[in-house]
Structures are given as structure tokens and as C-alpha cells.
Amino acid sequence: MSDIVLETRGLKRRFGAFVATNDVSLTVERGARHALIGPNGAGKTTLINLLTGVLPPSEGQVFLEGEDITGLASFRRVKRGLTRTFQINQLFETFTPLETVCLAIAEREGIAHRLWSAMAGYARVVEEAGDLLARFGLASVMGERTSILPYGKQRLLEIALAFASRPRVLLLDEPAAGVPEDERHEVLSIVADLPKDVTVLLIEHDMDLVFSFATRISVLVAGAVFAEGSVAEIAADPRVKAVYLGENA
Amino acid sequence: MTMVQQEALVSRQSSDAAAEGRAVRLMKRRSRIRIYEIVIWLAAVAAYFLLPSKMLILTEIAILALFAVSLDLVLGFAGIVSLGHAAFFGVGAYAAGLLALHYTAEPVIGLFVAALVAGLLGFLTSFLILRGSDLTRLMTTLGIGLMMAEVANQMAWLTGGADGLSGFSLNPILGLFEFDLYGKTGYLYCLAVLFVGMMIMRRIAFSPFGLSLKAIKSNPMRAGMISVPARKRVVVVYTIAAMFAGIAGALLAQTTSFVSPDVLAFHRSADVLMVLTIGGTGYLYGGVFGAVLFTLVKDALSVVTPQYWMFWIGLILVVLVLIGRERLNRWAAYLPERLSGKEREQ
Amino acid sequence: MLTILFDGVAYGMLLFILACGLTVTLGLMNFINLAHGAFAMAGGYVTVVMMNRYGISFYWCLPAAFVVTAIVGLVLERTLYQWLYRADHLDQVLFSIGLVFMAVAGADYFMGGQQQLINLPPELSGRMDVGGVGIGRYRLFTIVVCAILALVLQLILSKTRFGCRLRAAVDDRRVAMGLGINVPLVFALTFAFGSGLAGLGGAMGAEILGLDPNFPLKFMIYFLIVVSVGGTSTVSGPFLAAMLLGIADVAGKYYVPAIGPFVIYALMIIMLILRPDGLFSRGSGR
């Protein structure tokens, strides 16, 4: 057995009578580029919500580096190195990107409870934020209000923000969703160049991106894991083609 | 974008010195003192010399301003709508009054005791507002406010019940400045306390802590995802806000040498919400602007219709909301915009 | 003991009728209407004026109180409330507090600040003795009327086309519009109906709860507790919450007068600690 970072056992989530996540047992290896695919409504985002504590599961457990984190609040999971981006931007609209990232870094460094010095007083935090924003191509807009940024820039900030927490496991929920074609390239190259020591679980519809990025793929259908394997195995699996690729072809 | 740039993009070793420098500059600018802040304080001091006959109303404004700014920490920063902020104001007033009556008549000690007592109440009740929706919080804050009023009413042996608490007088402040009949000392005293309180709250507002509060208000789910411990932060800010509200209450008790049960009344909680709304939330000085406007309007109304000014206040509230707070606050757009550091770099 | 229970039930029933309109605006339209008590007060004053000034029978006053407040509600909904359905909660709170202030001052201006009394018809006043339990006739009347209303309400919401449309309009406004449901009309009628019920509750409650210009402020907390403890997704939730609150309040004031006023707050706090999402809420997502 190789090194497993993230694992779920028998994870279930019901909304009334509807089972959105049905008995999902998933393992993600350290450093993996793991993709989670499936048709619309397969329960991909619900699964991410369960992993990150946005929703509590109806049954089952989530383990991060061998420890049961099922009952932990989101912010505690982040502290332990598990974070995510959102399919639909979840940003602080009135903040500037700089403020946003500074806060995330301050929280990571455990200084965000301090209420006596201005944020500007923590030069190391601010410098790191400036540096991070530059690396994500946001240097020129770091002082603008987030809500007025172009969508592609907001997407980048979404990823930069998750990154500011220095995750060991990063869940990307359709990072390129809704990004216009001309800004898309920038987002994709960022995703492709994420540091190798960060384990990435990617939810994506774009098959080109999935096949070029992932080393391992899980297919989710109707809330359950339908198939799992290497890229080659999944690409060759006729059942997957039938339920999923066939749809897109 | 060239290939080289792309490679540098996510690599950890390289750092962008220009971006770092710019980030630091922008951040510094964010918490810089603005010109209008200086103007406000100068105006407040000038009022002392220019309006010697208006000391009482000026004092009223200063107290209300401190009260409203404390609510801004809760509402404008943490995003909690409270219908019971007067609980802390009233408790502070009673604490200061009782202290002066039974123990020591030193005003500054009174402020500290009031802050302590109100802060304790804020700390204890903060746990009740942590969960639930806006509605539950409205119920809780309103309920706690009413409950404190009922407590004061029932414990007449301590609080004087419906007659209020009177018969105490204050020593000179720090043994130096005696309260005078015209309220001149009273005004300067309140102004000084407001100034100190404001400067403290200002530091909090621009600190990482203040930023994390705004994150909780703006998007609680995302705040959790950058590991902001929302509950802890709310407990802390609610306690701090309660302390300052308590200090405001203590100022009222000390400058009027009287504590009426009215300090805990519901309308006080509603008034302070309105004050803050008029002035704008989330940048502290809204409480000051609002207090000035509200007090002047209320004063004018109570001259015209002594008994029914409440009707007009209500009407103003309704109109205010229908016009739209956003649109209304644009008159002050220059001020808050600058304070929250949204201006562009030249 | 049973008498207390009986009074508590009557009180709770009244609270339910008073608050259920708020349940609808709040739960279904997501509007925090703190001025709900003002509609109840309006109903009360309608009854007082009709009975005491024009000598109209109490039995006619009740439907009149319903109709008049419903019309007032309808007018206000069309002119003012409808603009604020999607405003944030702070706006709604400020707006409705403004209305409360106006109502309080207005009632004071027109009716005076004193407690209003109504003379109940003789067959409703006094007590009767049923199996050794003293039962106020008026309270019995209240319980019967309110129970019927509660049943009717439940039926309307669950069984009729209108209830169906209302739930659709609330679930997804745009889809409901697409289905040809006149959402603004549905909302306006619902609001009017809720206001009318409050008016009716105010009219019936004038005897038990008292009626003076501060009514909307005094009972605001009761309404909020009923709605937030009972939840807004069902009729039975607020009903049970209102009963609990009514019985606890009456019993508290009777048995332990010294701390009687605190019973409701104690109840509120216990509830918050035990079930912060409401006593009867369905196990929801977050």
C-alpha cells in the first residue's frame, strides 16, 4: 500500500429521500493528481462539500492522513492542510485581492486573532501576499475591489486563496468553469503548474484537461463510484464511455 | 505570457520584489489616517468653544456616537443584526451609577467597572448568538435586551426600579476636573472618552482580526475555508462591543447623575441601529455622523411635536430604507471609500 | 391547576393566531416583518372602535377586524413591502421597526395611551364550572375559534391549489413565474391573509392580552420566539411553540410571580442551547 493522504469510508449524504452521495469509499495518494469526473448531478460537488466539512455526511467517515476528521469544522480541516476552491466563486466581494490573501496567510500563520496592530504592520505576511498574487498573475489588480475583477481573474484569486493556506491536499472544483476562452489558458497553466508536493483532487468536465492533468481518475455516477483507475484504464473502459464520454462525444 | 514567465508563476523560490513592495504600500495606505477624521475631531473641539450653550446636546451626541460605533463592530464588521444592544449600554449605566452611589465617585474607575460588567454580559450572551439565522439572532438579542430591562425593573431594591437610580454625584475626573453646571467638563470628558475609544476601535478595525470579521460577514463559508474560526472571533468582538457600549452607558449615568430605566428600553436599541444606518456601517465613523444627524433631527422633532416625534422617526426610517441605504450613503461616499482603502494607486 | 393549563392553552392559541401570519411572511417570503404586531393592534382597535363607539356586536367585529387589517396589509404590501422582499435583513428590520414606531405613535395620537377595554357579550363573560374545573367562557370561545382556524390554515396550505401555488412561488420564484403563477399576486394575498389573521388575533386578544399603543413592541418578542422556535416550514411547529410559550408564560406568572416575566426568556435561552436551529425544524443541511 502506498501513502494515502485522503480517504473516505462509506460516505453517504441524503437530501430528504434523494441520495446525493451513496456509499463512497475513495482513496487519494500523496502527491497524486486525482480527477473526479461524472455526468451532471452525479454528486461531485456534494462529495467535495462532505470532504471539506461544508456539509455533514449522513453516514460514513473522512480521514486525512489517517486521522478521522469527519466531525471537524471546515476551518479546522484547513488548519490540517485540506482546502478547496469552489465551482462558483466564493470570494469576499468587498475586499481587494490583497486583503483577501493577506487574511488567508495571517490565518495560516496564526496571527489573525491579533487586534492591536494594523495588517500593514505584518510586513512578512503582506510581502508574501504580494508575491503570491504576482505568481498568480494578479499583481496588477491587487488593489482593486474583487467584485469588479474580470471573471478569469476572480477564478485565479479563488485558486490563489486556497493556495495561501499552503494546503497539502487541494480540492479543485471545476477551476476553469465559466472562464471565457481568452482567460482560460491562464487558469489552466496555473493548475498545471501547481507544486508537485501538493496532492490535488480535481473535479472537471473538460476531458482534455482531465486527461492531460490527472494520473488517476474516479468516475462518479448517481452518487456512487462507478469506476476507478489510471487514465489509460478509464479511457479504455467501455462502460465509462457509455455513461459519460458517450454523452459528451 | 511567455513560457519563462509561466514557469516562474508558481515556483516557490522566485519572488516578485516589485509586487511585494506594492503590496506593502497598498496595505499601509489602507490604515492611514484620513483628512476627514482630523476634521471631525477638530470640529468636535471647536464646538466646545463656538457653541457654549449647546453642551448638553453635544454631550448627548458624543455618547450616542460611542454607542453607535460599538454597534458597528458587531453589525458593520461581524454582520450581526442586534435588536438588543441597549442591554450593554444600560448595564454599563447601572454599573457606573451603583459604583458612584455605593463605592467610589471617581468617574474613570466607573468607566472601567462599567466596561467590565457590560463586557462580561456580552461574553456570556455571545454564545447564544453564535448559531442560527438572522431571525434567531434578532430574537435572542431582543430577548436579552428585554430581559435586562425586566431585571432592572424587578430588582428595585438595587436599581430603584421605575424611579431610576439617583442621588449620586461624581468626584472630579481623576481628581482634577470638576463637573460644572453647564456641562462643559462633561462634554470634554465624553469627547475624550469617545476619542480614545474610537482610536482603539480603529486599531481593531484595521488589524488582521478586523479583516477576519469582515470576511465572516462577507462570506462565512469561504471564511471557514481559509481557516477563520468564526465563532471565536464573534465571541471576542461581541464582548469588545459590549464593553464600549457599557462605557457609553456609564458616560450617560455620570454626566446626568441619573440612571433611568429608559437606558435599557427597546427604543434605544432601535435608535442606535438607525443612527448607524444613517451614517453607514462598516467604517466606524458612520456612528459619529449618524449620531450628529440623528440627535439634531430628534431634537428638532421633539420641539415641534413633543409627544409624537416617534412617528416621524419611524417615517424617516421607512423612507430611508425605501430610498435605499446604499444610495443614501453615497453622500458620504468619499469618506468610507477612502477609509476602506479602495482608492486607486496613482 | 387545570384552570391554569386551560388559560395557558387559550393564551397559546391566541399567540399562534397572532404569529402565524408572521410565520408565512418570514418562512415563506423570507421577510422579517417586525411590524406584524402593528397589524394585530390595528385589528384590536377596529374592534374597540366598532363596539364602543358604534355599538356593533362583538361577533361582527371579529370578521370586520380580519377584513380591515387584511385590506391594510394588502395596501401596504403593494405599496411598500413588495419592494423589500429581496432587500437584506437589516433593511427589513429597520423598515418594519419604522412602521412599528409610526403605528405606536399613531395609535397614541388617535386612540390615546390608555388600555382599551371591550365589553364582551354576556354569554362569553364569566366562568363556568366543568367537572370542578373553572373555565372562562371567553377562553373556551378563543380556543375553539383558534383551533378551527389552525385546522383551516393547515388544510389551505396542504390541500388547496392556492397553498400549492404559494409553496411553488416560495421554492423558486422564477420557475413559478414560468409556470404561469402570478407570484406577486400570490404573495400579496398571502400577506393580506396573514395580516388579517393578526388583526383577528388582536381583536380576540384585546380581552386577554390587553390593548394599548405599545402592543406591537410588547409582543414582538413573543412572535419572534414562536416563529424561530417553531420553525417556519410547518404549521404544527409554530403551533406547538405557541402552546408551549402560552402555557409556560401563564403558569410562570401564576406560580412564581416574582420571576414570572423571565419564564419566556428562560424558555428562549434553553431552546437556543438545546436546539439552536429551532425546536421543530427539519434536520436541514447546515
PDB file of C-alpha atoms in Angstrom, chain C residues 44-263:
ATOM      1  CA  GLY C  44     -57.821  45.293  18.165  1.00  0.00           C
ATOM      2  CA  TYR C  45     -58.573  48.970  17.654  1.00  0.00           C
ATOM      3  CA  VAL C  46     -61.032  48.225  14.868  1.00  0.00           C
ATOM      4  CA  THR C  47     -62.975  46.107  17.320  1.00  0.00           C
ATOM      5  CA  VAL C  48     -62.765  48.682  20.078  1.00  0.00           C
ATOM      6  CA  VAL C  49     -63.991  51.477  17.840  1.00  0.00           C
ATOM      7  CA  MET C  50     -66.811  49.439  16.334  1.00  0.00           C
ATOM      8  CA  MET C  51     -68.041  48.140  19.645  1.00  0.00           C
ATOM      9  CA  ASN C  52     -67.583  51.113  21.893  1.00  0.00           C
ATOM     10  CA  ARG C  53     -68.410  53.921  19.503  1.00  0.00           C
ATOM     11  CA  TYR C  54     -70.940  52.331  17.225  1.00  0.00           C
ATOM     12  CA  GLY C  55     -72.249  49.556  19.437  1.00  0.00           C
ATOM     13  CA  ILE C  56     -71.798  46.851  16.849  1.00  0.00           C
ATOM     14  CA  SER C  57     -71.978  43.271  18.063  1.00  0.00           C
ATOM     15  CA  PHE C  58     -68.711  41.600  19.055  1.00  0.00           C
ATOM     16  CA  TYR C  59     -69.399  38.768  16.646  1.00  0.00           C
ATOM     17  CA  TRP C  60     -69.455  41.139  13.718  1.00  0.00           C
ATOM     18  CA  CYS C  61     -66.378  42.917  14.908  1.00  0.00           C
ATOM     19  CA  LEU C  62     -64.185  39.837  14.595  1.00  0.00           C
ATOM     20  CA  PRO C  63     -64.656  39.319  10.850  1.00  0.00           C
ATOM     21  CA  ALA C  64     -64.501  43.071  10.391  1.00  0.00           C
ATOM     22  CA  ALA C  65     -61.161  43.174  12.188  1.00  0.00           C
ATOM     23  CA  PHE C  66     -59.927  40.457   9.881  1.00  0.00           C
ATOM     24  CA  VAL C  67     -61.138  42.185   6.736  1.00  0.00           C
ATOM     25  CA  VAL C  68     -59.936  45.660   7.655  1.00  0.00           C
ATOM     26  CA  THR C  69     -56.448  44.538   8.636  1.00  0.00           C
ATOM     27  CA  ALA C  70     -56.228  42.304   5.612  1.00  0.00           C
ATOM     28  CA  ILE C  71     -57.001  45.296   3.410  1.00  0.00           C
ATOM     29  CA  VAL C  72     -54.482  47.415   5.257  1.00  0.00           C
ATOM     30  CA  GLY C  73     -51.979  44.613   4.825  1.00  0.00           C
ATOM     31  CA  LEU C  74     -52.757  44.302   1.149  1.00  0.00           C
ATOM     32  CA  VAL C  75     -52.316  48.019   0.569  1.00  0.00           C
ATOM     33  CA  LEU C  76     -49.062  48.160   2.481  1.00  0.00           C
ATOM     34  CA  GLU C  77     -47.769  45.072   0.733  1.00  0.00           C
ATOM     35  CA  ARG C  78     -48.455  46.540  -2.689  1.00  0.00           C
ATOM     36  CA  THR C  79     -47.117  49.974  -1.854  1.00  0.00           C
ATOM     37  CA  LEU C  80     -44.195  49.264   0.456  1.00  0.00           C
ATOM     38  CA  TYR C  81     -43.376  45.714   1.443  1.00  0.00           C
ATOM     39  CA  GLN C  82     -43.065  44.285  -2.040  1.00  0.00           C
ATOM     40  CA  TRP C  83     -40.007  46.401  -2.740  1.00  0.00           C
ATOM     41  CA  LEU C  84     -38.146  44.854   0.112  1.00  0.00           C
ATOM     42  CA  TYR C  85     -38.597  41.127  -0.396  1.00  0.00           C
ATOM     43  CA  ARG C  86     -35.092  40.844  -1.667  1.00  0.00           C
ATOM     44  CA  ALA C  87     -33.529  43.519   0.483  1.00  0.00           C
ATOM     45  CA  ASP C  88     -31.181  42.321   3.162  1.00  0.00           C
ATOM     46  CA  HIS C  89     -32.452  41.564   6.620  1.00  0.00           C
ATOM     47  CA  LEU C  90     -31.101  44.730   8.146  1.00  0.00           C
ATOM     48  CA  ASP C  91     -33.206  46.796   5.757  1.00  0.00           C
ATOM     49  CA  GLN C  92     -36.282  44.767   6.537  1.00  0.00           C
ATOM     50  CA  VAL C  93     -35.687  45.130  10.238  1.00  0.00           C
ATOM     51  CA  LEU C  94     -35.225  48.886  10.018  1.00  0.00           C
ATOM     52  CA  PHE C  95     -38.197  49.306   7.750  1.00  0.00           C
ATOM     53  CA  SER C  96     -40.539  47.328   9.932  1.00  0.00           C
ATOM     54  CA  ILE C  97     -39.303  48.979  13.112  1.00  0.00           C
ATOM     55  CA  GLY C  98     -40.067  52.273  11.400  1.00  0.00           C
ATOM     56  CA  LEU C  99     -43.603  51.059  10.758  1.00  0.00           C
ATOM     57  CA  VAL C 100     -43.909  49.967  14.381  1.00  0.00           C
ATOM     58  CA  PHE C 101     -42.863  53.380  15.608  1.00  0.00           C
ATOM     59  CA  MET C 102     -45.363  55.041  13.319  1.00  0.00           C
ATOM     60  CA  ALA C 103     -48.100  52.672  14.422  1.00  0.00           C
ATOM     61  CA  VAL C 104     -47.339  53.185  18.090  1.00  0.00           C
ATOM     62  CA  ALA C 105     -47.294  56.957  17.812  1.00  0.00           C
ATOM     63  CA  GLY C 106     -50.317  56.931  15.512  1.00  0.00           C
ATOM     64  CA  ALA C 107     -52.364  54.777  17.878  1.00  0.00           C
ATOM     65  CA  ASP C 108     -51.390  57.037  20.715  1.00  0.00           C
ATOM     66  CA  TYR C 109     -52.480  60.076  18.729  1.00  0.00           C
ATOM     67  CA  PHE C 110     -55.870  58.745  17.652  1.00  0.00           C
ATOM     68  CA  MET C 111     -56.814  56.462  20.495  1.00  0.00           C
ATOM     69  CA  GLY C 112     -54.871  57.752  23.455  1.00  0.00           C
ATOM     70  CA  GLY C 113     -52.313  55.910  25.510  1.00  0.00           C
ATOM     71  CA  GLN C 114     -54.680  54.148  27.892  1.00  0.00           C
ATOM     72  CA  GLN C 115     -55.599  50.485  27.975  1.00  0.00           C
ATOM     73  CA  GLN C 116     -58.673  49.811  25.851  1.00  0.00           C
ATOM     74  CA  LEU C 117     -61.455  47.749  27.284  1.00  0.00           C
ATOM     75  CA  ILE C 118     -64.131  45.911  25.415  1.00  0.00           C
ATOM     76  CA  ASN C 119     -67.373  44.684  26.831  1.00  0.00           C
ATOM     77  CA  LEU C 120     -67.798  41.091  25.888  1.00  0.00           C
ATOM     78  CA  PRO C 121     -71.273  39.814  25.182  1.00  0.00           C
ATOM     79  CA  PRO C 122     -72.771  38.369  28.380  1.00  0.00           C
ATOM     80  CA  GLU C 123     -72.753  34.803  27.119  1.00  0.00           C
ATOM     81  CA  LEU C 124     -68.974  34.982  26.720  1.00  0.00           C
ATOM     82  CA  SER C 125     -68.092  36.547  30.030  1.00  0.00           C
ATOM     83  CA  GLY C 126     -67.671  34.869  33.358  1.00  0.00           C
ATOM     84  CA  ARG C 127     -66.674  31.374  34.167  1.00  0.00           C
ATOM     85  CA  MET C 128     -68.412  28.112  34.128  1.00  0.00           C
ATOM     86  CA  ASP C 129     -67.684  25.036  36.080  1.00  0.00           C
ATOM     87  CA  VAL C 130     -66.950  21.861  34.187  1.00  0.00           C
ATOM     88  CA  GLY C 131     -66.212  18.891  36.362  1.00  0.00           C
ATOM     89  CA  GLY C 132     -64.761  21.047  39.107  1.00  0.00           C
ATOM     90  CA  VAL C 133     -62.544  22.997  36.751  1.00  0.00           C
ATOM     91  CA  GLY C 134     -63.252  26.680  36.411  1.00  0.00           C
ATOM     92  CA  ILE C 135     -63.291  27.577  32.765  1.00  0.00           C
ATOM     93  CA  GLY C 136     -63.532  31.081  31.415  1.00  0.00           C
ATOM     94  CA  ARG C 137     -66.224  31.103  28.765  1.00  0.00           C
ATOM     95  CA  TYR C 138     -64.335  33.582  26.654  1.00  0.00           C
ATOM     96  CA  ARG C 139     -61.226  31.468  26.829  1.00  0.00           C
ATOM     97  CA  LEU C 140     -63.179  28.460  25.705  1.00  0.00           C
ATOM     98  CA  PHE C 141     -64.526  30.506  22.819  1.00  0.00           C
ATOM     99  CA  THR C 142     -60.986  31.590  21.957  1.00  0.00           C
ATOM    100  CA  ILE C 143     -59.707  28.059  21.979  1.00  0.00           C
ATOM    101  CA  VAL C 144     -62.495  26.791  19.758  1.00  0.00           C
ATOM    102  CA  VAL C 145     -62.151  29.591  17.225  1.00  0.00           C
ATOM    103  CA  CYS C 146     -58.372  29.404  17.098  1.00  0.00           C
ATOM    104  CA  ALA C 147     -58.363  25.642  16.805  1.00  0.00           C
ATOM    105  CA  ILE C 148     -60.732  25.831  13.861  1.00  0.00           C
ATOM    106  CA  LEU C 149     -58.573  28.496  12.267  1.00  0.00           C
ATOM    107  CA  ALA C 150     -55.435  26.441  12.752  1.00  0.00           C
ATOM    108  CA  LEU C 151     -57.072  23.464  11.092  1.00  0.00           C
ATOM    109  CA  VAL C 152     -58.350  25.524   8.212  1.00  0.00           C
ATOM    110  CA  LEU C 153     -54.922  27.025   7.756  1.00  0.00           C
ATOM    111  CA  GLN C 154     -53.296  23.628   7.653  1.00  0.00           C
ATOM    112  CA  LEU C 155     -55.829  22.484   5.082  1.00  0.00           C
ATOM    113  CA  ILE C 156     -55.404  25.563   2.921  1.00  0.00           C
ATOM    114  CA  LEU C 157     -51.663  25.204   2.825  1.00  0.00           C
ATOM    115  CA  SER C 158     -51.526  21.500   2.201  1.00  0.00           C
ATOM    116  CA  LYS C 159     -54.644  20.745   0.194  1.00  0.00           C
ATOM    117  CA  THR C 160     -55.708  23.688  -1.929  1.00  0.00           C
ATOM    118  CA  ARG C 161     -54.401  24.965  -5.203  1.00  0.00           C
ATOM    119  CA  PHE C 162     -53.551  28.241  -3.581  1.00  0.00           C
ATOM    120  CA  GLY C 163     -51.381  26.590  -0.968  1.00  0.00           C
ATOM    121  CA  CYS C 164     -49.693  24.673  -3.710  1.00  0.00           C
ATOM    122  CA  ARG C 165     -49.003  27.828  -5.675  1.00  0.00           C
ATOM    123  CA  LEU C 166     -47.724  29.588  -2.626  1.00  0.00           C
ATOM    124  CA  ARG C 167     -45.260  26.825  -1.896  1.00  0.00           C
ATOM    125  CA  ALA C 168     -44.180  26.811  -5.524  1.00  0.00           C
ATOM    126  CA  ALA C 169     -43.738  30.579  -5.571  1.00  0.00           C
ATOM    127  CA  VAL C 170     -41.628  30.383  -2.470  1.00  0.00           C
ATOM    128  CA  ASP C 171     -39.492  27.483  -3.576  1.00  0.00           C
ATOM    129  CA  ASP C 172     -38.449  29.060  -6.784  1.00  0.00           C
ATOM    130  CA  ARG C 173     -39.860  32.349  -7.781  1.00  0.00           C
ATOM    131  CA  ARG C 174     -38.663  32.253 -11.357  1.00  0.00           C
ATOM    132  CA  VAL C 175     -39.830  28.758 -12.113  1.00  0.00           C
ATOM    133  CA  ALA C 176     -43.193  29.509 -10.540  1.00  0.00           C
ATOM    134  CA  MET C 177     -43.498  32.584 -12.744  1.00  0.00           C
ATOM    135  CA  GLY C 178     -42.597  30.449 -15.706  1.00  0.00           C
ATOM    136  CA  LEU C 179     -45.399  28.076 -14.808  1.00  0.00           C
ATOM    137  CA  GLY C 180     -47.815  30.935 -15.105  1.00  0.00           C
ATOM    138  CA  ILE C 181     -48.286  31.526 -11.411  1.00  0.00           C
ATOM    139  CA  ASN C 182     -48.834  35.177 -10.645  1.00  0.00           C
ATOM    140  CA  VAL C 183     -46.242  35.317  -7.910  1.00  0.00           C
ATOM    141  CA  PRO C 184     -46.764  38.920  -6.824  1.00  0.00           C
ATOM    142  CA  LEU C 185     -50.484  38.262  -6.518  1.00  0.00           C
ATOM    143  CA  VAL C 186     -49.911  35.111  -4.501  1.00  0.00           C
ATOM    144  CA  PHE C 187     -47.554  36.950  -2.200  1.00  0.00           C
ATOM    145  CA  ALA C 188     -49.898  39.906  -1.816  1.00  0.00           C
ATOM    146  CA  LEU C 189     -52.856  37.686  -0.961  1.00  0.00           C
ATOM    147  CA  THR C 190     -50.790  35.673   1.456  1.00  0.00           C
ATOM    148  CA  PHE C 191     -49.526  38.780   3.128  1.00  0.00           C
ATOM    149  CA  ALA C 192     -53.042  40.152   3.373  1.00  0.00           C
ATOM    150  CA  PHE C 193     -54.305  36.902   4.811  1.00  0.00           C
ATOM    151  CA  GLY C 194     -51.513  36.801   7.368  1.00  0.00           C
ATOM    152  CA  SER C 195     -52.177  40.388   8.357  1.00  0.00           C
ATOM    153  CA  GLY C 196     -55.873  39.636   8.600  1.00  0.00           C
ATOM    154  CA  LEU C 197     -55.217  36.747  10.926  1.00  0.00           C
ATOM    155  CA  ALA C 198     -53.068  39.006  13.057  1.00  0.00           C
ATOM    156  CA  GLY C 199     -55.912  41.527  13.109  1.00  0.00           C
ATOM    157  CA  LEU C 200     -58.334  38.851  14.141  1.00  0.00           C
ATOM    158  CA  GLY C 201     -55.921  37.701  16.815  1.00  0.00           C
ATOM    159  CA  GLY C 202     -55.590  41.272  18.027  1.00  0.00           C
ATOM    160  CA  ALA C 203     -59.363  41.650  18.170  1.00  0.00           C
ATOM    161  CA  MET C 204     -59.838  38.442  20.092  1.00  0.00           C
ATOM    162  CA  GLY C 205     -56.827  39.072  22.266  1.00  0.00           C
ATOM    163  CA  ALA C 206     -57.842  42.567  23.358  1.00  0.00           C
ATOM    164  CA  GLU C 207     -59.606  40.985  26.319  1.00  0.00           C
ATOM    165  CA  ILE C 208     -56.831  38.577  27.289  1.00  0.00           C
ATOM    166  CA  LEU C 209     -53.626  40.311  26.220  1.00  0.00           C
ATOM    167  CA  GLY C 210     -54.723  43.890  26.693  1.00  0.00           C
ATOM    168  CA  LEU C 211     -54.583  46.598  24.084  1.00  0.00           C
ATOM    169  CA  ASP C 212     -52.645  49.830  24.164  1.00  0.00           C
ATOM    170  CA  PRO C 213     -50.368  51.633  21.733  1.00  0.00           C
ATOM    171  CA  ASN C 214     -47.331  49.678  22.889  1.00  0.00           C
ATOM    172  CA  PHE C 215     -48.874  46.382  21.845  1.00  0.00           C
ATOM    173  CA  PRO C 216     -46.619  45.853  18.799  1.00  0.00           C
ATOM    174  CA  LEU C 217     -43.492  46.353  20.891  1.00  0.00           C
ATOM    175  CA  LYS C 218     -44.680  44.296  23.837  1.00  0.00           C
ATOM    176  CA  PHE C 219     -45.483  41.248  21.781  1.00  0.00           C
ATOM    177  CA  MET C 220     -42.675  41.427  19.256  1.00  0.00           C
ATOM    178  CA  ILE C 221     -40.565  39.070  21.311  1.00  0.00           C
ATOM    179  CA  TYR C 222     -43.413  36.580  21.657  1.00  0.00           C
ATOM    180  CA  PHE C 223     -43.888  36.475  17.914  1.00  0.00           C
ATOM    181  CA  LEU C 224     -40.207  36.067  17.281  1.00  0.00           C
ATOM    182  CA  ILE C 225     -39.950  33.242  19.771  1.00  0.00           C
ATOM    183  CA  VAL C 226     -42.960  31.451  18.303  1.00  0.00           C
ATOM    184  CA  VAL C 227     -41.563  31.704  14.821  1.00  0.00           C
ATOM    185  CA  SER C 228     -37.939  30.938  15.474  1.00  0.00           C
ATOM    186  CA  VAL C 229     -38.594  28.196  17.969  1.00  0.00           C
ATOM    187  CA  GLY C 230     -41.392  26.694  15.940  1.00  0.00           C
ATOM    188  CA  GLY C 231     -39.602  26.950  12.661  1.00  0.00           C
ATOM    189  CA  THR C 232     -41.248  28.218   9.553  1.00  0.00           C
ATOM    190  CA  SER C 233     -41.567  25.124   7.464  1.00  0.00           C
ATOM    191  CA  THR C 234     -44.746  23.771   9.011  1.00  0.00           C
ATOM    192  CA  VAL C 235     -47.934  24.940  10.644  1.00  0.00           C
ATOM    193  CA  SER C 236     -47.628  22.499  13.509  1.00  0.00           C
ATOM    194  CA  GLY C 237     -44.207  23.779  14.610  1.00  0.00           C
ATOM    195  CA  PRO C 238     -45.271  27.326  15.431  1.00  0.00           C
ATOM    196  CA  PHE C 239     -48.499  25.935  16.843  1.00  0.00           C
ATOM    197  CA  LEU C 240     -46.686  23.770  19.358  1.00  0.00           C
ATOM    198  CA  ALA C 241     -44.223  26.558  20.109  1.00  0.00           C
ATOM    199  CA  ALA C 242     -47.084  28.973  20.755  1.00  0.00           C
ATOM    200  CA  MET C 243     -48.790  26.495  23.066  1.00  0.00           C
ATOM    201  CA  LEU C 244     -45.583  25.876  24.960  1.00  0.00           C
ATOM    202  CA  LEU C 245     -44.924  29.578  25.288  1.00  0.00           C
ATOM    203  CA  GLY C 246     -48.509  30.354  26.295  1.00  0.00           C
ATOM    204  CA  ILE C 247     -48.716  27.681  28.944  1.00  0.00           C
ATOM    205  CA  ALA C 248     -45.251  28.415  30.328  1.00  0.00           C
ATOM    206  CA  ASP C 249     -45.923  32.129  30.491  1.00  0.00           C
ATOM    207  CA  VAL C 250     -49.286  31.805  32.209  1.00  0.00           C
ATOM    208  CA  ALA C 251     -48.076  29.141  34.594  1.00  0.00           C
ATOM    209  CA  GLY C 252     -44.912  31.079  35.363  1.00  0.00           C
ATOM    210  CA  LYS C 253     -46.766  34.275  36.174  1.00  0.00           C
ATOM    211  CA  TYR C 254     -49.239  32.380  38.348  1.00  0.00           C
ATOM    212  CA  TYR C 255     -46.966  30.094  40.320  1.00  0.00           C
ATOM    213  CA  VAL C 256     -43.819  32.173  40.625  1.00  0.00           C
ATOM    214  CA  PRO C 257     -44.919  35.755  40.187  1.00  0.00           C
ATOM    215  CA  ALA C 258     -41.527  37.088  41.233  1.00  0.00           C
ATOM    216  CA  ILE C 259     -39.748  35.562  38.281  1.00  0.00           C
ATOM    217  CA  GLY C 260     -42.790  35.142  36.071  1.00  0.00           C
ATOM    218  CA  PRO C 261     -41.680  37.697  33.485  1.00  0.00           C
ATOM    219  CA  PHE C 262     -38.477  35.755  32.965  1.00  0.00           C
ATOM    220  CA  VAL C 263     -40.081  32.480  32.066  1.00  0.00           C
TER     221      VAL C 263
END
